[in-house]
Short mmCIF file of C-alpha atoms in Angstrom, two decimals:
data_model
loop_
_atom_site.label_atom_id
_atom_site.label_comp_id
_atom_site.label_asym_id
_atom_site.label_seq_id
_atom_site.Cartn_x
_atom_site.Cartn_y
_atom_site.Cartn_z
CA UNK C 209 30.87 -54.64 15.86
CA UNK C 210 32.30 -56.87 12.94
CA UNK C 211 33.97 -59.94 13.91
CA UNK C 212 37.76 -60.03 14.09
CA UNK C 213 40.19 -62.71 13.45
CA UNK C 214 42.39 -63.53 16.57
CA UNK C 215 45.49 -63.51 14.19
CA UNK C 216 44.57 -60.47 12.12
CA UNK C 217 42.35 -58.07 14.23
CA UNK C 218 42.02 -55.45 11.51
CA UNK C 219 38.56 -54.22 10.46
CA UNK C 220 37.79 -51.71 7.78
CA UNK C 221 36.46 -49.31 10.20
CA UNK C 222 39.54 -49.65 12.47
CA UNK C 223 39.74 -50.70 16.13
CA UNK C 224 37.15 -48.77 18.32
CA UNK C 225 39.90 -47.85 20.79
CA UNK C 226 42.52 -46.97 18.22
CA UNK C 227 43.21 -43.44 19.25
CA UNK C 228 43.80 -44.60 22.85
CA UNK C 229 45.99 -47.26 21.50
CA UNK C 230 47.95 -44.73 19.51
CA UNK C 231 48.58 -42.84 22.64
CA UNK C 232 49.92 -45.84 24.40
CA UNK C 233 52.39 -46.75 21.60
CA UNK C 234 53.55 -43.10 21.27
CA UNK C 235 54.18 -42.88 25.06
CA UNK C 236 56.34 -46.10 24.58
CA UNK C 237 57.98 -44.63 21.47
CA UNK C 238 58.85 -41.39 23.29
CA UNK C 239 61.05 -42.77 26.03
CA UNK C 240 62.97 -44.90 23.38
CA UNK C 241 63.60 -41.82 21.19
CA UNK C 242 64.50 -39.60 24.19
CA UNK C 243 67.11 -42.05 25.20
CA UNK C 244 69.00 -41.63 21.87
CA UNK C 245 69.80 -38.04 22.84
CA UNK C 246 69.27 -37.55 26.43
CA UNK C 247 73.03 -38.46 27.34
CA UNK C 248 74.46 -35.83 25.04
CA UNK C 249 74.42 -33.23 28.02
CA UNK C 250 75.66 -35.77 30.52
CA UNK C 251 79.14 -36.32 29.20
CA UNK C 252 80.97 -34.09 31.82
CA UNK C 253 78.94 -35.56 34.68
CA UNK C 254 79.67 -39.18 33.70
CA UNK C 255 83.33 -38.40 33.14
CA UNK C 256 83.57 -36.80 36.70
CA UNK C 257 81.26 -39.23 38.62
CA UNK C 258 82.32 -42.50 37.09
CA UNK C 259 85.81 -41.69 36.04
CA UNK C 260 84.85 -42.48 32.41
CA UNK C 261 87.40 -41.91 29.61
CA UNK C 262 86.40 -40.57 26.35
CA UNK C 263 86.28 -43.96 24.93
CA UNK C 264 84.06 -45.26 27.76
CA UNK C 265 81.56 -42.30 27.23
CA UNK C 266 81.39 -43.06 23.49
CA UNK C 267 80.45 -46.62 24.21
CA UNK C 268 77.87 -45.61 26.77
CA UNK C 269 76.15 -43.54 24.06
CA UNK C 270 76.78 -45.86 21.11
CA UNK C 271 75.98 -49.22 22.79
CA UNK C 272 72.21 -48.38 22.81
CA UNK C 273 72.16 -47.22 19.08
CA UNK C 274 74.22 -50.14 17.91
CA UNK C 275 72.23 -52.85 19.49
CA UNK C 276 68.84 -51.13 18.72
CA UNK C 277 69.82 -50.76 14.99
CA UNK C 278 71.28 -54.18 14.74
CA UNK C 279 68.11 -55.95 16.02
CA UNK C 280 65.38 -53.96 14.19
CA UNK C 281 64.79 -56.49 11.32
CA UNK C 282 64.99 -59.45 13.80
CA UNK C 283 62.57 -57.62 16.20
CA UNK C 284 60.10 -57.05 13.47
CA UNK C 285 60.16 -60.63 12.27
CA UNK C 286 59.69 -61.83 15.98
CA UNK C 287 56.70 -59.47 16.34
CA UNK C 288 55.11 -60.84 13.22
CA UNK C 289 55.59 -64.52 14.30
CA UNK C 290 55.04 -64.33 18.09
CA UNK C 291 52.56 -61.46 18.36
CA UNK C 292 52.90 -57.67 18.20
CA UNK C 293 51.28 -57.06 21.60
CA UNK C 294 53.38 -59.66 23.24
CA UNK C 295 56.62 -58.21 21.78
CA UNK C 296 55.50 -54.68 22.73
CA UNK C 297 55.12 -55.72 26.29
CA UNK C 298 58.47 -57.70 26.24
CA UNK C 299 60.13 -54.60 24.81
CA UNK C 300 58.72 -52.48 27.57
CA UNK C 301 59.88 -54.89 30.19
CA UNK C 302 63.29 -55.23 28.82
CA UNK C 303 63.60 -51.41 28.39
CA UNK C 304 62.48 -50.90 31.98
CA UNK C 305 64.90 -53.45 33.36
CA UNK C 306 67.75 -52.00 31.40
CA UNK C 307 66.75 -48.43 32.65
CA UNK C 308 66.79 -49.64 36.25
CA UNK C 309 70.16 -51.39 35.80
CA UNK C 310 71.55 -48.17 34.19
CA UNK C 311 70.27 -45.94 36.84
CA UNK C 312 72.00 -48.16 39.47
CA UNK C 313 75.29 -48.82 37.80
CA UNK C 314 78.43 -48.25 39.71
CA UNK C 315 80.92 -48.51 36.83
CA UNK C 316 81.12 -47.69 33.08
CA UNK C 317 81.14 -51.40 32.29
CA UNK C 318 77.90 -51.98 34.04
CA UNK C 319 76.41 -48.74 32.38
CA UNK C 320 77.44 -49.91 28.88
CA UNK C 321 75.99 -53.33 29.51
CA UNK C 322 72.74 -51.80 30.79
CA UNK C 323 72.48 -49.44 27.71
CA UNK C 324 72.98 -52.51 25.42
CA UNK C 325 70.02 -54.21 27.21
CA UNK C 326 67.92 -50.99 26.74
CA UNK C 327 68.70 -51.27 23.14
CA UNK C 328 67.22 -54.77 22.97
CA UNK C 329 63.95 -53.40 24.34
CA UNK C 330 64.11 -50.32 22.06
CA UNK C 331 64.41 -52.40 18.93
CA UNK C 332 61.29 -54.22 19.92
CA UNK C 333 59.44 -51.12 20.87
CA UNK C 334 60.34 -49.34 17.49
CA UNK C 335 59.05 -52.16 15.32
CA UNK C 336 55.92 -53.22 17.30
CA UNK C 337 54.55 -49.72 17.86
CA UNK C 338 54.44 -48.92 14.17
CA UNK C 339 53.06 -52.38 13.35
CA UNK C 340 50.38 -51.99 15.91
CA UNK C 341 49.36 -48.64 14.40
CA UNK C 342 49.08 -50.33 10.95
CA UNK C 343 46.95 -53.02 12.37
CA UNK C 344 44.33 -50.78 14.21
CA UNK C 345 43.91 -47.93 11.85
CA UNK C 346 41.82 -47.94 8.61
CA UNK C 347 43.29 -46.68 5.33
CA UNK C 348 41.74 -43.10 5.45
CA UNK C 349 43.20 -42.41 8.95
CA UNK C 350 46.59 -44.14 8.59
CA UNK C 351 48.50 -41.20 7.29
CA UNK C 352 47.48 -39.05 10.20
CA UNK C 353 48.28 -41.75 12.68
CA UNK C 354 51.65 -42.41 11.38
CA UNK C 355 52.12 -38.70 11.15
CA UNK C 356 51.49 -38.36 14.88
CA UNK C 357 53.82 -41.33 15.49
CA UNK C 358 56.57 -39.61 13.47
CA UNK C 359 55.84 -36.23 15.34
CA UNK C 360 56.47 -37.97 18.72
CA UNK C 361 59.79 -39.16 17.26
CA UNK C 362 60.79 -35.69 16.26
CA UNK C 363 59.69 -34.41 19.62
CA UNK C 364 61.67 -36.96 21.44
CA UNK C 365 64.79 -36.53 19.40
CA UNK C 366 64.79 -32.60 19.93
CA UNK C 367 63.62 -32.75 23.60
CA UNK C 368 66.33 -35.31 24.69
CA UNK C 369 69.11 -32.82 25.43
CA UNK C 370 66.53 -30.31 27.19
CA UNK C 371 65.08 -33.12 29.36
CA UNK C 372 68.70 -34.29 30.24
CA UNK C 373 69.59 -30.85 31.25
CA UNK C 374 66.58 -30.15 33.45
CA UNK C 375 66.94 -33.64 35.15
CA UNK C 376 70.79 -33.04 35.71
CA UNK C 377 70.11 -29.67 37.20
CA UNK C 378 68.00 -31.19 40.03
CA UNK C 379 69.21 -34.88 40.36
CA UNK C 380 72.15 -37.19 39.80
CA UNK C 381 72.95 -38.80 36.54
CA UNK C 382 71.10 -42.06 37.34
CA UNK C 383 67.86 -40.15 37.31
CA UNK C 384 68.17 -39.93 33.54
CA UNK C 385 67.34 -43.59 33.34
CA UNK C 386 65.13 -44.00 36.33
CA UNK C 387 62.70 -41.43 35.03
CA UNK C 388 61.80 -44.21 32.36
CA UNK C 389 60.33 -46.52 34.95
CA UNK C 390 56.99 -44.83 35.63
CA UNK C 391 56.31 -44.54 31.81
CA UNK C 392 57.25 -48.19 31.38
CA UNK C 393 54.83 -49.26 34.15
CA UNK C 394 52.00 -47.26 32.66
CA UNK C 395 52.73 -48.48 29.16
CA UNK C 396 52.49 -52.17 30.35
CA UNK C 397 49.34 -51.71 32.10
CA UNK C 398 47.77 -49.73 29.22
CA UNK C 399 49.11 -52.23 26.51
CA UNK C 400 47.66 -55.21 28.50
CA UNK C 401 44.29 -53.55 28.58
CA UNK C 402 43.97 -51.72 25.28
CA UNK C 403 46.24 -53.31 22.54
CA UNK C 404 44.78 -56.24 20.69
CA UNK C 405 47.08 -59.09 19.68
CA UNK C 406 47.95 -59.91 16.15
CA UNK C 407 50.28 -62.29 14.48
CA UNK C 408 51.12 -63.24 11.01
CA UNK C 409 49.11 -66.22 9.66
CA UNK C 410 50.74 -69.41 8.82
CA UNK C 411 53.20 -69.90 11.59
CA UNK C 412 56.33 -70.26 9.41
CA UNK C 413 59.50 -71.44 11.18
CA UNK C 414 61.59 -68.64 12.51
CA UNK C 415 64.64 -67.71 10.14
CA UNK C 416 67.39 -67.80 12.94
CA UNK C 417 70.38 -67.63 10.49
CA UNK C 418 68.87 -64.62 8.73
CA UNK C 419 68.26 -63.09 12.05
CA UNK C 420 71.80 -63.54 13.10
CA UNK C 421 73.25 -62.24 9.88
CA UNK C 422 71.04 -59.23 9.78
CA UNK C 423 71.86 -58.33 13.26
CA UNK C 424 75.69 -58.60 12.97
CA UNK C 425 75.51 -56.86 9.51
CA UNK C 426 73.38 -53.91 10.70
CA UNK C 427 75.32 -53.43 13.91
CA UNK C 428 78.55 -53.41 11.85
CA UNK C 429 77.21 -51.10 9.41
CA UNK C 430 75.97 -48.55 12.07
CA UNK C 431 79.40 -48.98 13.81
CA UNK C 432 81.18 -47.91 10.66
CA UNK C 433 78.94 -44.95 10.15
CA UNK C 434 79.33 -43.79 13.76
CA UNK C 435 83.12 -44.31 14.12
CA UNK C 436 84.22 -43.42 10.46
CA UNK C 437 84.15 -39.64 10.88
CA UNK C 438 86.07 -39.76 14.28
CA UNK C 439 88.70 -42.45 13.70
CA UNK C 440 89.04 -42.02 9.83
CA UNK C 441 87.59 -44.03 7.04
CA UNK C 442 90.87 -46.01 6.50
CA UNK C 443 91.49 -46.84 10.17
CA UNK C 444 91.67 -50.48 11.27
CA UNK C 445 88.52 -50.78 13.22
CA UNK C 446 86.50 -49.12 10.47
CA UNK C 447 87.94 -51.27 7.71
CA UNK C 448 87.18 -54.37 9.67
CA UNK C 449 83.72 -53.26 10.33
CA UNK C 450 83.19 -52.56 6.57
CA UNK C 451 84.65 -56.07 5.61
CA UNK C 452 82.23 -57.61 8.18
CA UNK C 453 79.30 -55.58 6.62
CA UNK C 454 80.28 -56.90 3.10
CA UNK C 455 80.54 -60.48 4.31
CA UNK C 456 77.42 -60.52 6.31
CA UNK C 457 75.31 -58.65 3.65
CA UNK C 458 76.40 -61.21 0.92
CA UNK C 459 75.61 -64.16 3.12
CA UNK C 460 72.26 -62.69 4.20
CA UNK C 461 71.14 -62.14 0.51
CA UNK C 462 72.25 -65.65 -0.36
CA UNK C 463 70.48 -67.31 2.53
CA UNK C 464 67.33 -65.31 2.16
CA UNK C 465 67.07 -66.41 -1.49
CA UNK C 466 67.41 -70.20 -0.38
CA UNK C 467 65.28 -70.40 2.61
CA UNK C 468 61.67 -71.38 2.35
CA UNK C 469 60.50 -68.82 4.86
CA UNK C 470 62.82 -65.80 4.69
CA UNK C 471 62.74 -63.14 7.35
CA UNK C 472 62.97 -60.54 4.71
CA UNK C 473 61.40 -61.16 1.29
CA UNK C 474 63.96 -59.84 -1.27
CA UNK C 475 61.23 -59.69 -3.80
CA UNK C 476 59.99 -56.42 -2.03
CA UNK C 477 62.89 -54.56 -3.71
CA UNK C 478 61.31 -55.35 -7.15
CA UNK C 479 58.23 -53.15 -6.15
CA UNK C 480 58.57 -49.57 -7.31
CA UNK C 481 56.47 -48.29 -4.41
CA UNK C 482 58.75 -49.99 -1.96
CA UNK C 483 62.02 -48.91 -3.49
CA UNK C 484 60.80 -45.38 -3.95
CA UNK C 485 59.72 -45.00 -0.33
CA UNK C 486 63.01 -46.52 0.89
CA UNK C 487 65.05 -44.23 -1.24
CA UNK C 488 62.97 -41.19 0.03
CA UNK C 489 63.19 -42.31 3.73
CA UNK C 490 66.88 -42.75 3.36
CA UNK C 491 67.38 -39.27 1.96
CA UNK C 492 65.06 -37.35 4.14
CA UNK C 493 66.72 -38.75 7.27
CA UNK C 494 70.04 -38.24 5.59
CA UNK C 495 69.05 -34.44 5.18
CA UNK C 496 67.35 -33.96 8.52
CA UNK C 497 69.98 -35.86 10.57
CA UNK C 498 72.90 -34.17 8.77
CA UNK C 499 71.16 -30.77 9.08
CA UNK C 500 70.74 -30.92 12.82
CA UNK C 501 74.36 -32.00 13.31
CA UNK C 502 75.59 -29.02 11.24
CA UNK C 503 73.17 -26.68 12.82
CA UNK C 504 74.31 -27.41 16.44
CA UNK C 505 77.92 -26.73 15.33
CA UNK C 506 76.81 -23.64 13.59
CA UNK C 507 75.08 -22.22 16.70
CA UNK C 508 77.83 -23.20 18.98
CA UNK C 509 81.08 -22.54 17.10
CA UNK C 510 79.97 -19.75 14.65
CA UNK C 511 77.41 -17.96 16.78
CA UNK C 512 78.89 -18.73 20.29
CA UNK C 513 75.76 -20.25 22.05
CA UNK C 514 76.14 -22.79 24.72
CA UNK C 515 74.96 -26.40 24.35
CA UNK C 516 71.40 -25.88 25.97
CA UNK C 517 70.93 -22.63 24.03
CA UNK C 518 71.86 -24.31 20.80
CA UNK C 519 69.42 -27.06 21.48
CA UNK C 520 66.60 -24.62 22.24
CA UNK C 521 67.25 -22.86 19.02
CA UNK C 522 66.95 -25.92 16.96
CA UNK C 523 63.60 -26.68 18.61
CA UNK C 524 61.48 -24.98 15.96
CA UNK C 525 62.37 -27.81 13.60
CA UNK C 526 60.75 -30.41 15.84
CA UNK C 527 57.96 -28.10 16.92
CA UNK C 528 56.82 -27.58 13.24
CA UNK C 529 56.77 -31.31 12.72
CA UNK C 530 54.64 -31.76 15.79
CA UNK C 531 52.33 -28.93 15.07
CA UNK C 532 51.57 -29.83 11.51
CA UNK C 533 51.04 -33.54 12.34
CA UNK C 534 49.03 -33.18 15.64
CA UNK C 535 46.58 -30.73 13.98
CA UNK C 536 46.07 -33.01 11.09
CA UNK C 537 47.18 -30.31 8.46
CA UNK C 538 49.96 -32.74 7.10
CA UNK C 539 47.52 -35.48 6.69
CA UNK C 540 44.99 -33.26 4.87
CA UNK C 541 47.73 -32.06 2.45
CA UNK C 542 48.85 -35.61 1.92
CA UNK C 543 45.38 -36.65 1.01
CA UNK C 544 45.17 -33.68 -1.34
CA UNK C 545 48.35 -34.22 -3.29
CA UNK C 546 48.76 -37.98 -2.89
CA UNK C 547 51.75 -39.88 -1.62
CA UNK C 548 54.09 -39.06 -4.42
CA UNK C 549 53.12 -35.38 -4.19
CA UNK C 550 53.64 -35.32 -0.48
CA UNK C 551 57.21 -36.92 -0.92
CA UNK C 552 58.17 -34.36 -3.67
CA UNK C 553 56.73 -31.36 -1.87
CA UNK C 554 58.18 -32.39 1.52
CA UNK C 555 61.61 -33.13 0.36
CA UNK C 556 61.49 -29.94 -1.72
CA UNK C 557 60.74 -27.96 1.49
CA UNK C 558 63.45 -29.74 3.37
CA UNK C 559 66.01 -28.85 0.68
CA UNK C 560 64.76 -25.18 0.63
CA UNK C 561 65.13 -25.02 4.36
CA UNK C 562 68.71 -26.36 4.17
CA UNK C 563 69.51 -23.76 1.41
CA UNK C 564 67.92 -20.92 3.33
CA UNK C 565 69.89 -21.71 6.46
CA UNK C 566 73.20 -21.75 4.41
CA UNK C 567 72.56 -18.71 2.25
CA UNK C 568 70.81 -16.38 4.78
CA UNK C 569 73.29 -17.15 7.60
CA UNK C 570 76.22 -16.53 5.33
CA UNK C 571 74.80 -13.19 4.39
CA UNK C 572 74.55 -12.06 7.93
CA UNK C 573 70.85 -12.54 8.55
CA UNK C 574 71.57 -14.19 11.95
CA UNK C 575 68.96 -16.38 13.77
CA UNK C 576 66.14 -14.92 12.01
CA UNK C 577 67.25 -16.49 8.64
CA UNK C 578 67.93 -19.66 10.48
CA UNK C 579 64.47 -19.68 11.93
CA UNK C 580 62.88 -19.46 8.52
CA UNK C 581 65.00 -22.36 7.31
CA UNK C 582 64.06 -24.51 10.39
CA UNK C 583 60.44 -24.04 9.76
CA UNK C 584 60.68 -24.98 6.12
CA UNK C 585 62.59 -28.18 7.12
CA UNK C 586 60.04 -29.13 9.75
CA UNK C 587 57.21 -28.58 7.22
CA UNK C 588 58.99 -30.84 4.79
CA UNK C 589 59.69 -33.66 7.21
CA UNK C 590 56.01 -33.36 8.57
CA UNK C 591 54.76 -33.92 4.95
CA UNK C 592 57.30 -36.43 3.60
CA UNK C 593 58.08 -38.69 6.66
CA UNK C 594 54.50 -40.14 7.19
CA UNK C 595 53.87 -40.52 3.52
CA UNK C 596 56.96 -42.57 2.99
CA UNK C 597 56.35 -44.73 6.05
CA UNK C 598 52.86 -45.37 4.69
CA UNK C 599 54.38 -46.20 1.32
CA UNK C 600 56.83 -48.64 2.66
CA UNK C 601 54.10 -50.42 4.88
CA UNK C 602 51.54 -50.47 2.06
CA UNK C 603 54.04 -52.17 -0.24
CA UNK C 604 54.56 -55.13 2.11
CA UNK C 605 51.80 -57.64 3.05
CA UNK C 606 49.82 -56.75 6.28
CA UNK C 607 50.96 -59.93 7.82
CA UNK C 608 54.61 -58.66 7.54
CA UNK C 609 53.92 -55.34 9.31
CA UNK C 610 56.59 -56.04 11.88
CA UNK C 611 59.24 -56.66 9.27
CA UNK C 612 57.98 -53.42 7.45
CA UNK C 613 58.47 -51.45 10.47
CA UNK C 614 61.86 -52.98 11.06
CA UNK C 615 62.89 -51.98 7.50
CA UNK C 616 61.57 -48.51 8.05
CA UNK C 617 63.44 -48.05 11.41
CA UNK C 618 66.64 -49.53 9.92
CA UNK C 619 66.53 -47.06 7.00
CA UNK C 620 65.86 -44.19 9.47
CA UNK C 621 68.82 -45.15 11.72
CA UNK C 622 71.12 -45.49 8.82
CA UNK C 623 69.98 -42.29 7.06
CA UNK C 624 70.59 -40.38 10.24
CA UNK C 625 74.14 -41.68 10.68
CA UNK C 626 74.92 -41.47 7.04
CA UNK C 627 73.81 -37.75 6.99
CA UNK C 628 76.13 -37.06 9.78
CA UNK C 629 79.01 -38.88 8.33
CA UNK C 630 78.71 -37.60 4.67
CA UNK C 631 77.90 -33.85 5.43
CA UNK C 632 80.36 -33.95 8.31
CA UNK C 633 83.05 -35.16 5.86
CA UNK C 634 82.19 -32.44 3.39
CA UNK C 635 82.52 -29.85 6.15
CA UNK C 636 85.78 -31.20 7.27
CA UNK C 637 87.11 -31.39 3.61
CA UNK C 638 86.17 -27.73 2.91
CA UNK C 639 87.51 -26.65 6.21
CA UNK C 640 90.96 -28.50 5.61
CA UNK C 641 91.11 -26.99 2.03
CA UNK C 642 90.91 -23.52 3.53
CA UNK C 643 93.08 -23.86 6.66
CA UNK C 644 96.41 -25.68 6.97
CA UNK C 645 95.79 -29.44 7.58
CA UNK C 646 97.49 -29.56 11.09
CA UNK C 647 95.41 -26.76 12.29
CA UNK C 648 92.20 -28.06 10.62
CA UNK C 649 91.85 -31.09 12.95
CA UNK C 650 88.94 -29.40 14.65
CA UNK C 651 87.82 -25.85 14.97
CA UNK C 652 88.72 -25.41 18.74
CA UNK C 653 92.18 -26.99 18.07
CA UNK C 654 92.65 -24.64 15.12
CA UNK C 655 91.58 -21.60 17.11
CA UNK C 656 93.93 -22.57 20.03
CA UNK C 657 96.91 -22.87 17.57
CA UNK C 658 96.19 -19.43 16.04
CA UNK C 659 98.83 -16.79 16.66
CA UNK C 660 96.73 -13.70 16.21
CA UNK C 661 93.18 -12.34 16.22
CA UNK C 662 93.28 -12.08 12.34
CA UNK C 663 94.18 -15.64 12.13
CA UNK C 664 91.41 -16.74 14.34
CA UNK C 665 88.89 -14.74 12.28
CA UNK C 666 90.25 -16.52 9.09
CA UNK C 667 89.86 -19.82 10.72
CA UNK C 668 86.35 -19.16 11.92
CA UNK C 669 85.40 -17.86 8.36
CA UNK C 670 86.76 -21.16 6.83
CA UNK C 671 84.70 -23.10 9.16
CA UNK C 672 81.57 -21.09 8.41
CA UNK C 673 82.32 -21.53 4.59
CA UNK C 674 82.67 -25.29 5.21
CA UNK C 675 79.20 -25.28 6.89
CA UNK C 676 77.70 -23.47 4.02
CA UNK C 677 79.07 -26.00 1.47
CA UNK C 678 77.94 -29.03 3.41
CA UNK C 679 74.47 -27.60 3.87
CA UNK C 680 74.18 -26.95 0.17
CA UNK C 681 75.37 -30.37 -0.79
CA UNK C 682 72.71 -31.84 1.63
CA UNK C 683 70.13 -29.70 0.13
CA UNK C 684 70.93 -30.84 -3.40
CA UNK C 685 71.03 -34.48 -2.51
CA UNK C 686 67.71 -34.22 -0.70
CA UNK C 687 65.98 -32.31 -3.73
CA UNK C 688 67.31 -34.57 -6.45
CA UNK C 689 66.63 -37.75 -4.34
CA UNK C 690 63.18 -36.59 -3.44
CA UNK C 691 62.25 -35.92 -7.13
CA UNK C 692 63.46 -39.48 -8.06
CA UNK C 693 61.63 -41.16 -5.18
CA UNK C 694 58.35 -39.31 -6.04
CA UNK C 695 58.83 -40.34 -9.73
CA UNK C 696 59.23 -44.00 -8.69
CA UNK C 697 56.14 -43.74 -6.43
CA UNK C 698 53.99 -42.10 -9.27
CA UNK C 699 55.14 -44.82 -11.68
CA UNK C 700 54.16 -47.44 -9.26
CA UNK C 701 50.80 -45.96 -8.70
CA UNK C 702 50.15 -45.80 -12.56
CA UNK C 703 51.41 -49.36 -12.98
CA UNK C 704 48.89 -50.52 -10.08
CA UNK C 705 46.02 -48.69 -11.68
CA UNK C 706 46.56 -49.98 -15.29
CA UNK C 707 45.32 -53.54 -14.73
CA UNK C 708 42.09 -52.06 -13.17
CA UNK C 709 40.83 -51.10 -16.72
CA UNK C 710 38.27 -53.58 -17.88
CA UNK C 711 39.23 -55.89 -20.79
CA UNK C 712 37.37 -55.38 -24.05
CA UNK C 713 35.40 -58.61 -23.99
CA UNK C 714 31.87 -59.85 -23.76
CA UNK C 715 30.24 -59.97 -20.22
CA UNK C 716 29.82 -63.69 -20.45
CA UNK C 717 33.48 -64.29 -21.14
CA UNK C 718 34.46 -61.95 -18.26
CA UNK C 719 32.27 -63.83 -15.87
CA UNK C 720 33.72 -67.10 -16.89
CA UNK C 721 37.25 -65.84 -16.44
CA UNK C 722 36.35 -64.37 -13.18
CA UNK C 723 35.04 -67.56 -11.91
CA UNK C 724 38.20 -69.38 -12.90
#
């Protein structure tokens, strides 16, 4: 076997145990993603057993996302400097300890603190799993490997409420967290045995001010996106959070330009491949996150399904992503059409799926029309998500793989939240325009205030109209953004290929220049 540098154990043929390693990191990734949505079905149980208020429950759910999102860039930088395997195992240990503390919590305060601790471990896991995959897989297999990684994300996101419902049907709420412990133990043993260590060469000093500013700024940004739709975009907490985002972002950019060894090289944003992939990743998560948010409301409020039934009926979206990536179909299609083609085709399919759901459901096709849209959306995400992740990571030096994974994770988290906030705002605006404002605070409140069956029908129709409008807005944003992102990636490919043309000069001169 070819020799491998201890700092940079990547060989052209890939690591001999790379598929086993992928299994380990996907297992670690799965529990992290599950915990983003597994508590959605536990709100009534937590309210009853812990005496939690609505605000308490909100913080139990959001503490995990806020800490996780805020630390992604910092975690990626730490993985590059201190070792991706070391940070992977540290993340598993912290996630396991947090899960144990959450499962044994006796008050909402203890549970919120434990969830925040789980968020620290989750940030390390989200960045190191993708960085390790980049290190151990050769170029020809990277799209398929990242596709499987992305499929596990989709599976975990969709399966969270279902797993939560099954656990709560047989055990108490603490079991939602304690089920993580066997997975963590298995992951620690497997990582210790299988995963190779890799670090960035050079040993630059850690960028502590940059890490602090990025953590505060990203946590504030995610807080604004999460709380804006609920409290109002002009409310005091949201405005304070937005001001903090502006101050920390400005300070972060200025600091990163001055420091000798920045955590995030701002020169990356001058790379068309990088900016195109970032734009595409933001928009596809904007579309998919916003679409799932709208679909659950459509299934529950318009079609009358319960929470578990609604979750099961959105499952074809995730299952399509999983099927196309695990079978290698998405990877083969990506190799056939290239990265820009995969982004354009994938985001076109996602936009088409959103439009199909909006149009067919409004025309009375029922769940059959929605199913067609869900499959199209899943196919689009299966094609575009891995392609854009590969584009982001390829645009960043291999020694910065952790930071690259942190950027990709940050964009994904922000895109999901932004999709919910923006498309939710479009829905609410359209609903308020069709229904008197006091009654349009929410659909249940409006229905409860209705005086007659005819009034309730008019309110339900207004809400359905708002859903159609917001879905079509999301489809248009995804389609236009996808075409722009693909165009940027195509131009970057052409620009990279142009210097490869040989200069029209004599062989002797070429050799002399090459030697210099």
